[in-house]
Amino acid sequence: MSDSTFQVIALAIYFIAMIVIGLWANSKNNDLDDYVLGGRQLSPTVAALSAGAADMSGWLLMGLPGAVYLAGLSKSWIAIGLTIGAWVNWKYIAPRLRTYTEVAGDAVTVPVFLSNRLHDKYNILRIFAGIIILVFFTFYVSSGMVAGGKFFESSFHQDYLTGMLLVAGITMFYTFFGGFMGASYTDMVQGLLMLAALIAVPIVAITNMGGLDHVTNAVANVRPDALGLFTGTTFIGIASALAWGLGYFGQPHIIVRFMALRTPEDAKAGRRIGMSWMLLTVVGSISTAFVGVAYFATHPDISLTDKESAETVFLDLAQILFHPFIAGMILAAVLAAIMSTLSSQLVVCSSALVEDLYGVFVKKKLSANQSLWLGRAGVAIVAVIATLMALDKNNSILSLVEFAWAGFGSAFGPIVILSLYWRKLTLPGAVSGMIVGAVVTFFWRQVFNLTETIEVYEMIPGFFLAFLVTVVVSLSTYQKNDKIEQEFEEAANLAKLTTAGLPAKEEEQAAKA
């Protein structure tokens, strides 16, 4: 068989596995709550690996290795910022959010939690949040579909449209039936596939080149400044890169995993698993870049497929060093990174459309089966719109992802933090902060960054201005509400018990006492 046949077989196995998991998860869905939050039955392992896979996307396997390959270790500041942000998110947001969402009316989405937390009788916050999620994620999903189409075009020399529709169709299929649980378990498998690939490629390449010393010497000869963490950087550049970590607190497709944990105490195990996965994959990604520099320098007869961005260094090494079938599985890891993010975003879009918008404007009570199929319809609607947008392969992927990450981080991040840790947060303050975060992010990018007047990542002004406005408006509109105070104290006390390591069954008894 030809090399391409082996690779197609590997991809077919991967696609079939994703479909089977989605159909299995379908049996776990009895109503809309199961479909959008998995009945709060997510284990820490599934939560951690699925959150990591949904977070990193193709950037981890293509974007980061390419950037480090071209510019050296100084391009790893974004990875450092993300790693710090992820740890803080797991440590301080996960257990508290898991506790508070259950206390606040057993909320199953982020907008519903914020609305319940502030006793928003008119659902103003819920509507604004639902619209922001729906708009941003529809574009976000479209960018993932574009990435899938371009991947098939570059890796298999297939038609862009065919590849894009294949990725979109299979992702929509297993998400349509499997919902949140299907997306989470497929993401877990995809996360493990990404981890295995990012460990295998640099190790095999180092072995092939005769050991780590040979690789280090080759890099030093070709790029002596590549290992400098501060080479070619500026204070503003480093600050902008580290600011990516602020985005974690407001990413609905990530923090919803915290809400779905079985118990708040599962967050501790989830943090350890998730951070181990993240550290290993980031180190593997950066190592792949340096190994690529050394390999192609010592093999002048072989060159990168994409010399301009170097984003194919991971794919090129995999196809050079491995049997075509194994290379096909590693190629599947790139698709896994893309599809894991897509599926998670589709579920959040569905919940925003059905739970946060339809549920507010249409008061009709639905049966469990009707609400379940309405959730599936939400997935289909968003997927179709995103697919139509993705027909134009010239749509920017990286800039759209960068913009959406900043938009969510600025609009939701400050409010999520304050809702969990500050009792004086008010509805006007939250709405004002959310609007300011979204608007500042948009205008900063349009007025400054796109014209290259100021190279400051829009997350910095968006996040901190939203935080400031939220606090100022809340202080000026605060009026004590006994019910809100009671819920805040209950959530805080339960979180303290979780931190102290009290078993989950004893938490409820202690809280009642």
XYZ file of C-alpha atoms in Angstrom:
513
model
C 0.000 0.000 0.000
C 1.079 3.571 -0.636
C 1.979 5.972 2.137
C -1.194 7.983 1.600
C -3.333 4.829 1.921
C -1.859 4.074 5.345
C -2.535 7.641 6.419
C -6.126 7.524 5.192
C -6.688 4.276 7.127
C -5.339 5.910 10.298
C -7.617 8.908 9.867
C -10.602 6.643 9.157
C -9.984 4.775 12.436
C -9.831 8.096 14.276
C -13.053 9.374 12.697
C -14.896 6.129 13.453
C -13.724 6.243 17.090
C -15.096 9.777 17.489
C -18.457 8.793 16.006
C -18.717 5.703 18.247
C -17.995 7.781 21.376
C -20.626 10.321 20.319
C -23.238 7.623 19.824
C -22.328 6.036 23.179
C -22.719 9.397 24.918
C -26.133 9.765 23.302
C -27.452 7.072 25.658
C -26.478 9.270 28.633
C -28.638 12.200 27.532
C -32.137 12.241 29.006
C -32.858 15.982 29.008
C -31.321 19.368 28.196
C -29.371 19.509 31.476
C -27.637 16.257 30.548
C -27.045 17.512 27.013
C -25.376 20.808 28.023
C -23.675 19.796 31.315
C -23.561 15.994 31.447
C -25.618 15.815 34.639
C -22.600 17.050 36.647
C -21.002 13.612 36.378
C -17.640 14.505 34.852
C -14.635 12.828 36.473
C -11.528 14.963 37.113
C -9.594 13.044 34.447
C -12.187 13.665 31.738
C -12.686 17.276 32.859
C -8.952 18.039 32.882
C -8.042 16.401 29.568
C -11.127 17.649 27.753
C -10.558 21.206 29.034
C -6.943 21.077 27.840
C -7.831 19.730 24.414
C -10.695 22.219 23.989
C -8.385 25.029 25.027
C -5.232 24.463 22.981
C -6.618 23.611 19.536
C -4.227 23.474 16.558
C -2.109 26.272 18.027
C -0.303 23.777 20.249
C 0.731 21.483 17.391
C 1.240 24.017 14.619
C 1.238 27.636 15.774
C 3.586 27.365 18.772
C 6.195 25.069 17.133
C 6.234 27.304 14.061
C 6.706 30.499 16.067
C 9.519 29.029 18.209
C 11.158 27.503 15.118
C 11.408 30.926 13.490
C 12.094 33.198 16.471
C 13.391 30.971 19.261
C 12.406 30.537 22.890
C 11.272 34.154 23.215
C 8.033 33.135 21.453
C 7.130 30.877 24.377
C 5.884 33.750 26.575
C 2.307 33.103 25.439
C 2.660 29.474 26.555
C 4.038 30.649 29.909
C 1.114 33.049 30.356
C -1.398 30.356 29.438
C 0.169 27.849 31.838
C 0.033 30.303 34.745
C -3.539 31.301 33.858
C -4.668 27.670 33.634
C -3.206 26.859 37.066
C -4.899 29.863 38.700
C -8.160 28.948 36.953
C -8.098 25.382 38.310
C -6.933 26.468 41.766
C -9.260 29.386 42.512
C -12.120 29.342 40.005
C -12.914 25.634 39.545
C -13.941 24.577 43.095
C -15.749 27.824 43.858
C -17.639 27.858 40.536
C -18.652 24.209 40.954
C -20.048 25.012 44.405
C -21.695 28.326 43.597
C -23.440 27.196 40.400
C -25.247 24.508 42.379
C -26.135 26.900 45.211
C -27.391 29.512 42.716
C -30.349 27.568 41.380
C -28.337 24.634 40.024
C -27.261 26.710 37.000
C -26.125 24.707 33.959
C -24.624 27.542 31.880
C -22.395 30.514 32.701
C -25.056 33.136 31.778
C -27.688 31.355 33.910
C -25.267 31.253 36.842
C -24.492 34.973 36.583
C -28.191 35.767 36.292
C -29.105 33.582 39.296
C -26.145 34.845 41.309
C -27.369 38.449 40.987
C -31.109 37.604 41.104
C -31.680 39.198 37.716
C -35.490 39.100 37.529
C -35.609 40.480 33.991
C -32.817 38.258 32.590
C -30.905 41.287 31.260
C -27.499 39.801 32.032
C -28.507 36.415 30.674
C -29.597 37.911 27.351
C -26.442 40.013 26.905
C -24.223 37.069 27.838
C -26.074 34.692 25.533
C -25.760 37.064 22.573
C -22.033 37.639 23.171
C -21.408 33.898 23.402
C -23.446 33.134 20.314
C -21.832 35.816 18.130
C -18.226 35.193 19.183
C -18.449 31.413 19.098
C -20.155 31.235 15.720
C -17.094 32.986 14.268
C -14.821 30.876 16.486
C -16.399 27.640 15.210
C -16.089 28.880 11.641
C -12.363 29.519 12.119
C -11.929 25.924 13.277
C -13.689 24.625 10.195
C -11.435 26.770 8.010
C -8.424 25.282 9.811
C -9.724 21.767 9.156
C -10.166 22.476 5.454
C -6.682 23.997 5.155
C -5.220 21.018 7.011
C -6.613 18.574 4.434
C -5.518 20.838 1.614
C -1.899 21.024 2.812
C -1.462 17.513 4.257
C -3.341 15.411 1.705
C -3.510 17.791 -1.247
C -7.276 17.437 -1.196
C -9.846 20.032 -2.145
C -10.336 22.614 0.650
C -14.123 22.365 0.524
C -14.087 18.554 0.806
C -11.802 18.619 3.828
C -13.725 21.412 5.536
C -17.085 19.694 5.052
C -15.668 16.369 6.296
C -14.324 17.902 9.507
C -17.468 19.974 10.018
C -19.800 17.051 9.309
C -18.149 14.512 11.606
C -17.730 17.023 14.446
C -21.365 18.100 14.135
C -22.517 14.470 14.041
C -20.922 13.300 17.278
C -21.716 16.585 19.030
C -25.326 16.524 17.789
C -25.961 13.137 19.393
C -23.445 13.125 22.233
C -23.858 16.685 23.507
C -21.609 17.840 26.349
C -20.741 14.310 27.465
C -19.889 13.258 23.921
C -17.756 16.363 23.401
C -15.987 15.814 26.738
C -15.107 12.156 26.156
C -14.017 12.703 22.564
C -11.962 15.665 23.802
C -10.340 13.419 26.408
C -9.320 10.885 23.740
C -8.142 13.706 21.510
C -6.126 15.189 24.392
C -4.386 11.863 24.968
C -3.665 11.596 21.232
C -2.158 15.094 21.240
C -0.034 14.234 24.294
C 1.280 11.010 22.744
C 2.157 12.765 19.486
C 3.945 15.675 21.177
C 6.019 13.282 23.253
C 6.788 10.830 20.442
C 7.901 13.261 17.716
C 10.725 15.040 19.610
C 11.949 11.833 21.323
C 12.160 9.878 18.060
C 13.783 12.839 16.295
C 16.411 13.237 19.050
C 17.154 9.501 18.938
C 17.387 9.606 15.144
C 19.938 12.430 15.337
C 22.178 10.632 17.822
C 21.140 12.170 21.124
C 20.352 15.444 22.831
C 23.939 16.756 22.600
C 23.892 16.544 18.809
C 20.584 18.430 18.698
C 21.821 21.130 21.079
C 25.049 21.606 19.144
C 23.201 21.813 15.836
C 20.827 24.468 17.190
C 23.755 26.443 18.675
C 25.568 26.401 15.319
C 22.582 27.503 13.265
C 20.769 29.777 15.725
C 23.020 30.690 18.679
C 20.442 33.122 20.091
C 17.463 30.740 19.806
C 17.576 29.669 23.461
C 17.371 33.239 24.785
C 14.057 33.780 26.553
C 14.394 37.576 26.306
C 16.025 37.765 22.870
C 14.256 40.263 20.631
C 11.506 40.949 23.171
C 10.150 44.136 24.736
C 8.367 44.740 28.014
C 5.096 45.420 26.174
C 5.535 42.291 24.079
C 6.109 40.081 27.117
C 3.192 41.680 29.004
C 0.886 41.158 26.016
C 1.942 37.518 25.722
C 1.482 36.829 29.438
C -1.941 38.531 29.288
C -3.266 35.558 27.344
C -3.490 33.827 30.716
C -6.189 36.288 31.825
C -8.480 34.898 29.152
C -9.028 31.601 30.967
C -11.375 33.084 33.554
C -13.924 34.035 30.908
C -13.842 31.142 28.409
C -17.292 29.466 28.592
C -16.163 26.258 26.843
C -13.421 25.767 29.459
C -15.014 26.841 32.739
C -18.161 24.858 31.963
C -16.007 21.771 32.704
C -15.631 23.029 36.279
C -19.405 23.264 36.589
C -19.769 19.675 35.370
C -17.425 18.079 37.945
C -19.003 15.463 40.218
C -17.943 17.337 43.363
C -16.004 20.540 44.120
C -13.176 18.496 45.645
C -12.601 16.850 42.242
C -11.059 20.175 41.174
C -7.858 19.321 43.056
C -7.294 16.097 41.114
C -8.398 17.853 37.932
C -5.806 20.571 38.479
C -2.991 18.063 38.912
C -3.994 16.060 35.852
C -4.701 19.115 33.713
C -1.488 20.925 34.584
C 0.594 17.770 34.062
C -0.956 17.380 30.612
C -0.385 21.033 29.807
C 3.258 21.116 30.923
C 4.104 17.939 28.993
C 2.394 19.090 25.796
C 3.866 22.607 25.907
C 7.379 21.236 26.515
C 6.813 18.724 23.699
C 5.643 21.467 21.359
C 8.643 23.720 22.084
C 11.026 20.736 21.885
C 9.597 19.844 18.482
C 10.510 23.326 17.237
C 14.148 23.083 18.356
C 14.490 19.529 17.104
C 13.130 20.780 13.784
C 15.770 23.507 13.621
C 18.500 20.928 14.222
C 17.063 18.270 11.909
C 16.558 20.467 8.854
C 19.940 22.154 9.423
C 21.716 18.771 9.344
C 19.592 17.473 6.446
C 19.892 20.228 3.808
C 18.325 17.957 1.183
C 15.028 18.069 3.107
C 13.046 21.258 3.662
C 9.922 22.428 5.457
C 6.666 22.302 3.552
C 5.754 25.774 4.809
C 8.958 27.803 5.049
C 7.180 31.107 5.604
C 5.347 30.311 8.871
C 7.105 27.002 9.737
C 3.765 25.771 11.117
C 4.250 22.433 9.369
C 7.415 21.521 11.313
C 5.503 19.064 13.529
C 3.703 17.481 10.567
C 6.851 17.317 8.429
C 8.908 15.591 11.139
C 6.102 13.101 11.769
C 5.888 12.111 8.118
C 9.695 11.872 7.773
C 10.422 9.876 10.934
C 7.467 7.482 11.278
C 5.794 4.685 9.372
C 2.970 6.137 7.250
C 0.295 4.587 9.500
C 1.833 6.102 12.655
C 2.317 9.377 10.773
C -1.374 9.214 9.915
C -2.257 8.898 13.604
C -0.044 11.891 14.357
C -1.798 13.827 11.612
C -5.015 12.786 13.332
C -3.686 14.476 16.475
C -3.746 17.793 14.633
C -7.330 17.170 13.571
C -8.063 16.159 17.160
C -6.828 19.533 18.360
C -9.081 21.321 15.882
C -12.161 19.139 16.381
C -11.978 19.071 20.181
C -12.275 22.838 20.266
C -15.047 22.797 17.668
C -17.210 20.310 19.572
C -16.890 22.166 22.877
C -17.803 25.453 21.240
C -20.817 23.932 19.492
C -22.214 22.715 22.817
C -21.771 26.149 24.420
C -23.413 27.801 21.394
C -26.315 25.388 21.679
C -26.786 26.159 25.371
C -26.603 29.920 24.672
C -29.198 29.636 21.916
C -31.593 27.318 23.741
C -31.084 27.830 27.476
C -30.066 31.499 27.547
C -32.114 33.004 24.697
C -34.980 30.662 23.790
C -35.601 29.954 27.479
C -35.909 33.689 28.214
C -38.091 34.794 25.310
C -40.245 31.677 24.938
C -41.951 30.778 28.204
C -43.470 27.529 26.957
C -42.631 24.563 29.175
C -41.006 21.739 27.235
C -40.779 18.058 28.051
C -37.375 16.491 28.724
C -37.298 14.952 25.242
C -38.385 18.193 23.553
C -35.713 20.225 25.352
C -33.099 17.616 24.395
C -33.966 17.860 20.702
C -34.080 21.637 20.933
C -30.487 21.522 22.184
C -29.545 19.356 19.225
C -31.273 21.790 16.891
C -29.115 24.544 18.402
C -25.967 22.596 17.510
C -27.204 22.078 13.954
C -28.135 25.746 13.433
C -24.799 27.095 14.646
C -22.860 24.443 12.713
C -24.663 25.244 9.455
C -24.108 29.013 9.822
C -20.426 28.495 10.716
C -20.005 26.134 7.752
C -21.447 28.710 5.355
C -19.023 31.290 6.750
C -16.134 28.831 6.359
C -16.746 28.435 2.627
C -14.301 31.319 2.176
C -10.932 29.775 2.997
C -9.272 33.184 3.047
C -10.905 34.004 6.384
C -8.248 34.772 9.000
C -7.882 32.003 11.580
C -5.258 33.178 14.039
C -6.448 36.779 14.310
C -10.052 35.680 14.828
C -9.082 33.225 17.564
C -6.879 35.849 19.207
C -9.727 38.362 19.085
C -12.370 35.946 20.404
C -10.092 34.817 23.259
C -9.615 38.448 24.304
C -13.310 39.207 23.872
C -14.468 36.378 26.133
C -11.693 36.986 28.645
C -12.518 40.694 28.902
C -16.311 40.407 28.855
C -16.699 37.466 31.254
C -13.407 37.093 33.152
C -13.750 40.017 35.597
C -17.424 39.234 36.261
C -16.771 35.541 36.920
C -13.977 36.373 39.383
C -15.992 39.059 41.190
C -19.163 36.952 41.266
C -17.281 34.231 43.132
C -15.188 36.335 45.499
C -16.920 39.720 46.000
C -20.294 39.905 47.692
C -20.945 43.521 46.586
C -21.127 42.757 42.861
C -24.394 44.137 41.477
C -26.423 43.573 38.325
C -25.727 47.072 36.881
C -22.031 46.593 37.639
C -21.906 43.195 35.919
C -23.807 44.364 32.823
C -21.651 47.521 32.550
C -18.426 45.523 32.929
C -19.491 42.947 30.362
C -20.342 45.602 27.779
C -17.158 47.593 28.440
C -15.005 44.461 28.131
C -16.512 43.500 24.775
C -16.561 47.038 23.343
C -13.036 47.990 24.446
C -11.662 44.735 23.021
C -13.322 45.425 19.679
C -12.334 49.091 19.355
C -8.805 48.602 20.664
C -8.194 46.043 17.948
C -9.791 48.124 15.209
C -8.249 51.485 16.148
C -4.820 50.513 17.468
C -3.643 46.953 16.817
C -4.827 46.606 13.225
C -3.057 49.839 12.343
C -0.005 48.748 14.366
C -0.070 52.063 16.253
C 0.216 50.297 19.622
C 1.151 46.620 19.861
C -0.671 45.931 23.126
C -2.885 42.843 23.184
C -6.489 43.988 23.541
C -6.932 41.669 26.529
C -4.982 44.101 28.736
C -7.163 47.229 28.310
C -10.334 45.178 27.873
C -9.922 43.062 31.008
C -8.720 45.752 33.387
C -11.165 48.442 32.252
C -14.032 45.964 32.537
C -12.848 45.031 36.034
C -12.605 48.682 37.068
C -16.015 49.647 35.666
C -17.654 46.629 37.292
C -16.258 47.543 40.715
C -17.069 51.281 40.463
C -20.636 50.776 39.229
C -21.266 48.000 41.775
C -20.098 50.168 44.671
C -22.370 53.002 43.546
C -25.433 50.738 43.133
C -24.937 48.240 45.964
C -27.892 47.512 48.217
C -27.773 44.623 50.636
C -29.928 41.651 49.617
C -30.320 39.042 52.354
C -30.975 36.192 49.923
C -27.889 36.994 47.833
C -25.821 37.346 51.004
C -27.052 33.966 52.251
C -26.177 32.219 48.979
C -22.753 33.895 48.880
C -21.978 32.719 52.426
C -23.206 29.203 51.693
C -21.049 28.916 48.552
C -18.027 30.398 50.350
C -18.393 28.017 53.303
C -18.751 24.983 51.041
C -15.670 26.074 49.100
C -13.679 26.374 52.343
C -14.738 22.884 53.376
C -13.660 21.568 49.979
C -10.290 23.292 50.289
C -9.878 21.743 53.734
C -10.347 18.309 52.162
C -13.679 17.401 53.748
C -15.322 14.503 51.856
C -18.108 15.560 49.534
C -20.862 13.780 51.492
C -19.875 15.560 54.687
C -19.873 18.985 53.032
C -23.633 19.138 52.707
C -24.155 18.026 56.298
C -21.632 20.578 57.560
C -23.217 23.348 55.492
C -26.692 22.560 56.854
C -25.314 22.485 60.385
